[in-house]
Amino acid sequence: MDTTFSKEDLEFQQEVRTFIKENYPQWLRDAIKEKTRTGQEFTKDEVTAWHKILGKHKGWSVPGWSTEYGGPGFTATQKYIFQEEMAKQDTLMVAPFGPVMCAPVIMTFGSAEQKEKFLPRILSGEDFWCQGYSEPNAGSDLASLKTEAVLSEDGTHYIVNGQKTWTTMAQHADWIFCLVRTDPNAAKHDGISFVLIDMASEGVSTKPIELISGASPFCETFFDNVRVPVSNRIHEENKGWSVAKALLLHERTMLAETSRGAGNVQERRSLLQVARDAVEQHEGVIADTSMRNEIAQTQMDTMCYEATLQRTMEAAKAGQGMGPEGSMFKLYLSELNQRKADLRQRMNGANSLIWDGEDFNQEDKEITREWLYGKASTILGGTSEIQLNIISKRVLGLPD
Ligand SMILES: Cc1cc2nc3c(=O)[nH]c(=O)nc-3n(C[C@H](O)[C@H](O)[C@H](O)COP(=O)(O)OP(=O)(O)OC[C@H]3O[C@@H](n4cnc5c(N)ncnc54)[C@H](O)[C@@H]3O)c2cc1C
């Protein structure tokens, strides 16, 4: 995006650029390239290495945190520059579950002890987190969740039983933040609590779910009589829905920002790069006027999205989510990304059918896998239909 930066911002941009160049490990770059091409899963070392490096440097692992909690206290423009530089140098995205989703609700709803216990380890990357919201019969209708937490006789622990699903990277996680039912007799939104569960606890197990793109980054997560200290509950018992909603706002803001963030898997090769290659490889495709119009339109839509996002983030208070308006960004971006992935596929012609095999071009394989993976973006973090419901009720104020 063409943004006019101040002298200080340009210096900061140079600092970030140099830091990434000098510190982003080549072994990680090679591993990601290889695994994107083959659809293999990342190891825990791979998903946490960059987080740990950034955590040792001015709190850069948590660009949205204020200095009060050890974050860098970036301005909106600095955060923008930071994310853009990460994207330009194609670094792996720091997994958001701890830094961007769980930490802000600990800051808002947690006790002093909880902040002290969990936040520094989230910043440093020592603890890797996952999200235990969805269940087999509770996705869009999240408040129907059934995983139960019953208080032990001495009142010190919850005994948790149940199942979560689509738990991204649960196989690597040290901790999971979970919504559990603590009052089965209350109205469904009222009987929920928000608890933090150590994945090493006895009775926690995970089972991988394989995706169409070949990778298996998700798990079903099971809780079988898991003892969770009551001190791991965030906020009051049965008031977990307020925490859950606050976290979802942070999640949607994060999803909106991934348009420019590092690790935007659908953008490893930009539309324009693919178009340029298409001129060389499949001149027929690019000679088609409607295809050229579509490329230009999609590129303009991307720039408009970026500019609107930037304006909105500058208006938002540092460290806070966007509010229900975040749903508009989530909806638009996920659908825009799918359009782009689809367009890249069509520009790539017959090469789009390439899936595997040593003789084929690596980037063609990436485009195909990313196109398939992109199908998930209109589902994760709340489906497009759910975003439309939120926009109509909470942004436009339309009746039920
Ligand atoms: C890549 C990916 C990663 C994920 N990671 C996690 C994770 O780490 N942790 C976690 O807890 N969950 C995770 N999820 C789960 C995700 O949050 C749910 O898939 C999502 O909320 C939809 O729930 P569902 O799959 O049960 O679909 P359903 O809720 O069953 O929806 C099915 C269809 O019905 C439509 N629908 C449902 N209700 C309504 C309504 N009221 N109005 C209009 N249409 C409706 C939906 O839009 C959808 O098209 C992930 C999902 C994906 C795809």
Coordinates of C-alpha atoms and ligand atoms in Angstrom, one line a residue, residues 97 131-134 138-141 165-168 218 373 376 379-383 385-386 389, ligand 1:
F97 CA -3.9 -18.4 19.9
Q131 CA -8.5 -23.0 21.1
G132 CA -11.1 -25.3 22.6
Y133 CA -14.4 -23.7 21.4
S134 CA -16.0 -25.9 18.7
A138 CA -21.6 -26.7 18.6
G139 CA -19.9 -24.7 15.9
S140 CA -21.9 -21.7 14.7
D141 CA -24.3 -22.3 17.6
T165 CA -13.1 -30.6 17.6
W166 CA -11.2 -28.6 14.9
T167 CA -8.7 -27.7 17.5
T168 CA -5.9 -26.2 15.4
F218 CA -6.4 -30.1 13.4
Y373 CA -6.8 -24.7 2.0
A376 CA -11.5 -23.1 5.0
I379 CA -15.6 -21.2 7.8
L380 CA -12.9 -20.7 10.5
G381 CA -13.5 -17.9 13.0
G382 CA -17.2 -18.1 12.2
T383 CA -18.7 -18.8 8.8
E385 CA -23.4 -16.7 7.1
I386 CA -22.7 -16.0 10.8
N389 CA -26.0 -12.3 11.0
Ligands
LIG1 C1 -9.4 -24.1 9.2 C2 -10.3 -24.2 10.5 C3 -9.7 -24.0 11.7 C4 -10.5 -24.1 12.9 N1 -9.8 -24.0 14.1 C5 -10.6 -24.1 15.2 C6 -9.9 -24.1 16.5 O1 -8.7 -24.0 16.6 N2 -10.7 -24.2 17.6 C7 -12.1 -24.3 17.5 O2 -12.7 -24.3 18.6 N3 -12.7 -24.3 16.3 C8 -12.0 -24.2 15.2 N4 -12.6 -24.3 13.9 C9 -14.0 -24.5 13.9 C10 -14.9 -23.4 13.4 O3 -15.0 -22.3 14.3 C11 -16.2 -23.9 13.0 O4 -16.0 -24.8 11.9 C12 -17.2 -22.9 12.6 O5 -17.6 -22.1 13.7 C13 -18.5 -23.5 11.9 O6 -19.0 -24.5 12.7 P1 -19.4 -25.9 12.1 O7 -18.2 -26.4 11.4 O8 -19.9 -26.7 13.3 O9 -20.5 -25.7 11.1 P2 -22.1 -25.5 11.4 O10 -22.2 -24.5 12.5 O11 -22.7 -26.8 11.5 O12 -22.6 -24.8 10.1 C14 -22.9 -25.5 8.9 C15 -23.5 -24.5 7.9 O13 -24.7 -23.9 8.4 C16 -24.6 -22.5 8.3 N5 -25.3 -22.0 9.5 C17 -25.2 -22.4 10.8 N6 -26.0 -21.6 11.6 C18 -26.5 -20.7 10.8 C19 -27.4 -19.5 11.1 N7 -27.8 -19.3 12.3 N8 -27.7 -18.7 10.1 C20 -27.3 -19.0 8.8 N9 -26.5 -20.1 8.5 C21 -26.1 -20.9 9.5 C22 -23.1 -22.2 8.4 O14 -22.9 -20.9 7.9 C23 -22.5 -23.3 7.6 O15 -22.6 -23.0 6.2 C24 -11.9 -24.3 12.8 C25 -12.4 -24.4 11.5 C26 -11.7 -24.4 10.4 C27 -12.3 -24.6 9.0

